[in-house]
mmCIF file of C-alpha atoms in Angstrom:
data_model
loop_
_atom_site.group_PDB
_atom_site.id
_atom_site.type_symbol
_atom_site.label_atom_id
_atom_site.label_comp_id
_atom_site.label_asym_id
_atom_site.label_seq_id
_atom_site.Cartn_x
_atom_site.Cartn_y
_atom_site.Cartn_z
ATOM 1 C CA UNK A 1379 110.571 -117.678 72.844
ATOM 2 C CA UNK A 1380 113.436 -115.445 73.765
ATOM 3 C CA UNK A 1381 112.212 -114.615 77.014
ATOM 4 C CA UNK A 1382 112.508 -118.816 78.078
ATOM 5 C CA UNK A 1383 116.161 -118.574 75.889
ATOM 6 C CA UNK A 1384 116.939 -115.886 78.453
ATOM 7 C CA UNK A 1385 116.108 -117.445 81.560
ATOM 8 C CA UNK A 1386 117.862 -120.400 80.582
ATOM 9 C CA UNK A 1387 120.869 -118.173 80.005
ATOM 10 C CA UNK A 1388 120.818 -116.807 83.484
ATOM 11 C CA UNK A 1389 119.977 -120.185 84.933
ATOM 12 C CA UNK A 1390 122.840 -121.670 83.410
ATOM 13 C CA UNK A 1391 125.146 -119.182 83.697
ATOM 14 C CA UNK A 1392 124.661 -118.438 87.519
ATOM 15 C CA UNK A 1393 126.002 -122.361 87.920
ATOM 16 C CA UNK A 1394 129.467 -120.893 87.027
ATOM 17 C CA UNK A 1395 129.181 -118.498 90.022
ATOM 18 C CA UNK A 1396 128.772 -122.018 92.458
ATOM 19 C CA UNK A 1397 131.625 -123.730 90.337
ATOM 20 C CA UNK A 1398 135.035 -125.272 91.499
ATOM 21 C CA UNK A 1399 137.297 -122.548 90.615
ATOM 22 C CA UNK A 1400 140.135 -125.363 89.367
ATOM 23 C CA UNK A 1401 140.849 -125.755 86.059
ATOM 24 C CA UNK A 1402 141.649 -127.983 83.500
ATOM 25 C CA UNK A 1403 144.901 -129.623 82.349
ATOM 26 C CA UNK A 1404 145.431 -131.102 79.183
ATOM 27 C CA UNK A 1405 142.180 -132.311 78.915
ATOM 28 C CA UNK A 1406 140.271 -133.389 75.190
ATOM 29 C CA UNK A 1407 136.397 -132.633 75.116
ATOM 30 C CA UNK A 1408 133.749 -133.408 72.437
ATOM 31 C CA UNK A 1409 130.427 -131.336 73.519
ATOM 32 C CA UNK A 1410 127.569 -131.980 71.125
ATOM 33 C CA UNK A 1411 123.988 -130.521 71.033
ATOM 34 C CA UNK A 1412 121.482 -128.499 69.448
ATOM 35 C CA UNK A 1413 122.296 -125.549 67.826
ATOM 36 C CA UNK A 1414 119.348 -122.791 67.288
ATOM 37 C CA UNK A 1415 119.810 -119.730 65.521
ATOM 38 C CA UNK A 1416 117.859 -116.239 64.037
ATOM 39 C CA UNK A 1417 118.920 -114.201 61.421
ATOM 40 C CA UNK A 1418 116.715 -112.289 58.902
ATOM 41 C CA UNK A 1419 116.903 -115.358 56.496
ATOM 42 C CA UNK A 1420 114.613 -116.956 59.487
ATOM 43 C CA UNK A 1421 115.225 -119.686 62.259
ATOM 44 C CA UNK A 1422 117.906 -122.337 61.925
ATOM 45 C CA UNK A 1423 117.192 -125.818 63.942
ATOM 46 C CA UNK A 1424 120.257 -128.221 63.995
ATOM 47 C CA UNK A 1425 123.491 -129.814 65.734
ATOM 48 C CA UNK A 1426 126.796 -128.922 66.788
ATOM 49 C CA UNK A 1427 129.869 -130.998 67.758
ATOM 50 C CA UNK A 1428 133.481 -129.755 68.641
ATOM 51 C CA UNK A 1429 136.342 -131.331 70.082
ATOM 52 C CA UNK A 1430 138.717 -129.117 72.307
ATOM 53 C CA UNK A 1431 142.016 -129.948 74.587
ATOM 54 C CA UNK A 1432 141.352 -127.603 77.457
ATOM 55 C CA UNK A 1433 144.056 -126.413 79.088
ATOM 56 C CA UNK A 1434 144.065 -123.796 82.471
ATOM 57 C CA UNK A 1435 142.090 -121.018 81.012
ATOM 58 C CA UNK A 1436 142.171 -121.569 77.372
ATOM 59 C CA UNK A 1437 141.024 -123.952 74.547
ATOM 60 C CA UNK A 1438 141.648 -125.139 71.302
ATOM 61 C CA UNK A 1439 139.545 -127.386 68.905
ATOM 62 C CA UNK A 1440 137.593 -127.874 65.832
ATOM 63 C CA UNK A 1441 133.713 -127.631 65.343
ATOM 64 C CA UNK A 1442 131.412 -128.601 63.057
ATOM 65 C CA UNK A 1443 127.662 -127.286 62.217
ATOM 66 C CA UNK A 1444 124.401 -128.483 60.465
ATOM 67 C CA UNK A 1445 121.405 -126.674 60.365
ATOM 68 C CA UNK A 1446 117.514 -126.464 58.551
ATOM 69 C CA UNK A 1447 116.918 -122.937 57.925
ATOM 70 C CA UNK A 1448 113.194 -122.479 57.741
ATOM 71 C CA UNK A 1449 112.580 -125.881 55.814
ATOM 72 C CA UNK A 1450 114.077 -124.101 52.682
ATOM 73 C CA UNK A 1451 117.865 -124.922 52.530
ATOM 74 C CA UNK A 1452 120.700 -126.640 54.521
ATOM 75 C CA UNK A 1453 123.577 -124.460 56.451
ATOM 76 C CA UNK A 1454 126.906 -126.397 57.024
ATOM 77 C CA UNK A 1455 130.309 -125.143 58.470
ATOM 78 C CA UNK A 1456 133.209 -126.355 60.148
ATOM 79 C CA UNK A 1457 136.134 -124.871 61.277
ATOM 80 C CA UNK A 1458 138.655 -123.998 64.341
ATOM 81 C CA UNK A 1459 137.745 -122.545 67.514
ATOM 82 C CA UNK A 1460 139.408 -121.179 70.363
ATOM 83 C CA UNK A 1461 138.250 -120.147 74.001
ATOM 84 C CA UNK A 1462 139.970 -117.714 76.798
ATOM 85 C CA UNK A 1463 138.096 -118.206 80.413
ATOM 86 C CA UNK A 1464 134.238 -117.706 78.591
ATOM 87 C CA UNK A 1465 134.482 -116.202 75.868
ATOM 88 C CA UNK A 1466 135.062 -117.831 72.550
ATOM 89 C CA UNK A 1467 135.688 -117.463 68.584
ATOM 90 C CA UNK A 1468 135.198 -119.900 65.727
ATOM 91 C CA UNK A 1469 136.509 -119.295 62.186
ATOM 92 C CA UNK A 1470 135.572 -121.721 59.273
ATOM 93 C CA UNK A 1471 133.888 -122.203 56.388
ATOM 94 C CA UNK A 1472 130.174 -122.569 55.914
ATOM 95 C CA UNK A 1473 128.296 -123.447 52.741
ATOM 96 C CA UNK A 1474 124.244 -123.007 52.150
ATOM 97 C CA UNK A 1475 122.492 -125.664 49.676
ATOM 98 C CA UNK A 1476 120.725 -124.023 47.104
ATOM 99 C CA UNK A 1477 116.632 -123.125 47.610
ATOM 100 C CA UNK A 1478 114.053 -122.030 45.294
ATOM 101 C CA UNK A 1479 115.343 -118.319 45.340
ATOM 102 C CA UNK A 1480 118.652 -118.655 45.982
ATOM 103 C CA UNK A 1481 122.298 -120.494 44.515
ATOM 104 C CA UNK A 1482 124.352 -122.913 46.627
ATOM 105 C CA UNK A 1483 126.475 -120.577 48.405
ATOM 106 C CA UNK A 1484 130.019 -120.417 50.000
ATOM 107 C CA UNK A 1485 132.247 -118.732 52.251
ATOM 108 C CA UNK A 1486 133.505 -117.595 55.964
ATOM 109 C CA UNK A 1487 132.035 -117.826 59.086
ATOM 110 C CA UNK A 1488 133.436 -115.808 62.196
ATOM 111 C CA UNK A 1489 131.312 -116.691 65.232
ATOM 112 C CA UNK A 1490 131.980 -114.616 68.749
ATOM 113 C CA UNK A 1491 130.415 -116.258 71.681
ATOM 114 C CA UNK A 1492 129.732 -116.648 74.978
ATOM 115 C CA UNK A 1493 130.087 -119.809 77.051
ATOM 116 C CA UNK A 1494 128.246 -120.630 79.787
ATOM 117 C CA UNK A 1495 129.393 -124.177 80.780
ATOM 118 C CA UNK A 1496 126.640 -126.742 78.907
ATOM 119 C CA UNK A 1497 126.509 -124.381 76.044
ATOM 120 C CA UNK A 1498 126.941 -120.869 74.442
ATOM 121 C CA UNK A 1499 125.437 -117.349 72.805
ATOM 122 C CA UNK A 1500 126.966 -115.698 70.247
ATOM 123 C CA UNK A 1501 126.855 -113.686 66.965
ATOM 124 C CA UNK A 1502 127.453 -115.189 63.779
ATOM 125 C CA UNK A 1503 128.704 -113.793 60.720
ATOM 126 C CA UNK A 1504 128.726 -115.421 57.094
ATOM 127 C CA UNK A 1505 130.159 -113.658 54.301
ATOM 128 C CA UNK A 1506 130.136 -115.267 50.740
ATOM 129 C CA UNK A 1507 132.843 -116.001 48.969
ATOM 130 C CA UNK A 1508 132.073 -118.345 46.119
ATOM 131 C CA UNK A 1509 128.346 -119.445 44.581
ATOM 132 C CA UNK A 1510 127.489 -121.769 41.506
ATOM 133 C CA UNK A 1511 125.877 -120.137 38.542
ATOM 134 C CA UNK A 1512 122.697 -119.417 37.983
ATOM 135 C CA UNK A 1513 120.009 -117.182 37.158
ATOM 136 C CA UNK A 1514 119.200 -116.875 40.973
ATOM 137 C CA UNK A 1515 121.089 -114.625 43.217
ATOM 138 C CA UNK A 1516 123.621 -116.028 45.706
ATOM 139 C CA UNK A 1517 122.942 -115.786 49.767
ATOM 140 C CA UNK A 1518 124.074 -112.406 50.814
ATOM 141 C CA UNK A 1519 126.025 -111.198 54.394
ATOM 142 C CA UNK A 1520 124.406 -113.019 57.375
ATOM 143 C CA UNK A 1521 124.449 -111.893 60.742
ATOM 144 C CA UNK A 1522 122.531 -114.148 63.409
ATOM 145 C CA UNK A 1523 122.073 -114.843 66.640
ATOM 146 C CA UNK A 1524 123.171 -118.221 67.980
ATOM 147 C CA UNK A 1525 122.466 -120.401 70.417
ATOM 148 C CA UNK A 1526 123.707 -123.616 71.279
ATOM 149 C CA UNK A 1527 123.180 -126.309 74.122
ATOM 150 C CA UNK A 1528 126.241 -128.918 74.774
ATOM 151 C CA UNK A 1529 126.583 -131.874 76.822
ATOM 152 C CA UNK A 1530 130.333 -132.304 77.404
ATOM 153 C CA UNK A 1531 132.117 -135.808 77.245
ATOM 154 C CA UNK A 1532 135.332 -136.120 78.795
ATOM 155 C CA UNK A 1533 137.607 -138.107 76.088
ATOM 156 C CA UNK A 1534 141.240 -137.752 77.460
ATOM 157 C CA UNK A 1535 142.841 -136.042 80.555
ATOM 158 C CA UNK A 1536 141.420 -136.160 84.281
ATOM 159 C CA UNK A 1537 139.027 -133.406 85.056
ATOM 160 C CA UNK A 1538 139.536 -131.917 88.540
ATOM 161 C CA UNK A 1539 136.427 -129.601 87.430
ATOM 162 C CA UNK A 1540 132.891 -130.383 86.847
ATOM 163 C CA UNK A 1541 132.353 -129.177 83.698
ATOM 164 C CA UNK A 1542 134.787 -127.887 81.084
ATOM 165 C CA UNK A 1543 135.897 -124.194 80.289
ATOM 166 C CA UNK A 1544 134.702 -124.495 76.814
#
């Protein structure tokens, strides 16, 4: 499975080597897509949405995550994000609905990625802050491996590029 992820990387990322080298201006973009991820807890299938004013080589926005890990529990987190040329950062919060094994669980999330136009690959990091009690143990420290596909809808602004720098 990685090997097709990875060829869909390079595919998509050698379109920003053939794209209009203007950039955006005050322009507002919601992306949304699916959002895959691995992490030693197992595979996450879900969606992500974020909303972003682009402006020259930066963005700023808000995001928001849901995700099935391994049909045991639910992942959520929202937060901000901000991108510089390709490379991004999200900070929010993320919560995990309780399983079997484990306590409904709370805390950060700091995500680095990188975008590639219609989506991104990144690392992301959950640390718990806060979980109900129980006998069962809280989620611990996650560290995945994240990637997520985006089709981007231009809400406000007039793009001069084809795609966003998000």
């Amino acid at each position: 499975m990685f090997k097709h992820l990875l060829i869909l990387l390079c595919v998509l990322t050698a379109s920003v080597a053939r794209a209009d080298p203007s950039f955006p201006k005050g322009e507002t973009w919601l992306m949304i897509g699916p959002l895959l991820s691995s992490s030693a807890r197992g595979s996450g299938l879900g969606l992500e949405a974020s909303l972003n004013i682009a402006d020259e080589i930066h963005a700023l926005g808000v995001f928001g995550q849901a995700q099935r890990i391994e049909d045991s529990h639910t992942r959520l987190s929202a937060g901000i994000q901000g991108n510089f040329l390709l490379l991004g950062l999200e900070l929010g919060v993320m919560h995990e609905t309780e399983s079997r094994t484990h306590v409904a669980t709370t805390g950060l999330q700091i995500a680095p990625y990188f975008s590639f136009i219609y989506g991104s690959l990144g690392l992301r990091l959950g640390i718990p802050l806060f979980a109900t009690e129980d006998h069962r143990p809280r989620y611990g420290f996650e560290g995945a491996v994240v990637l997520s596909l985006k089709l981007p809808v231009l809400l406000g602004g007039s793009s001069v590029a084809p795609f966003p720098h998000l």
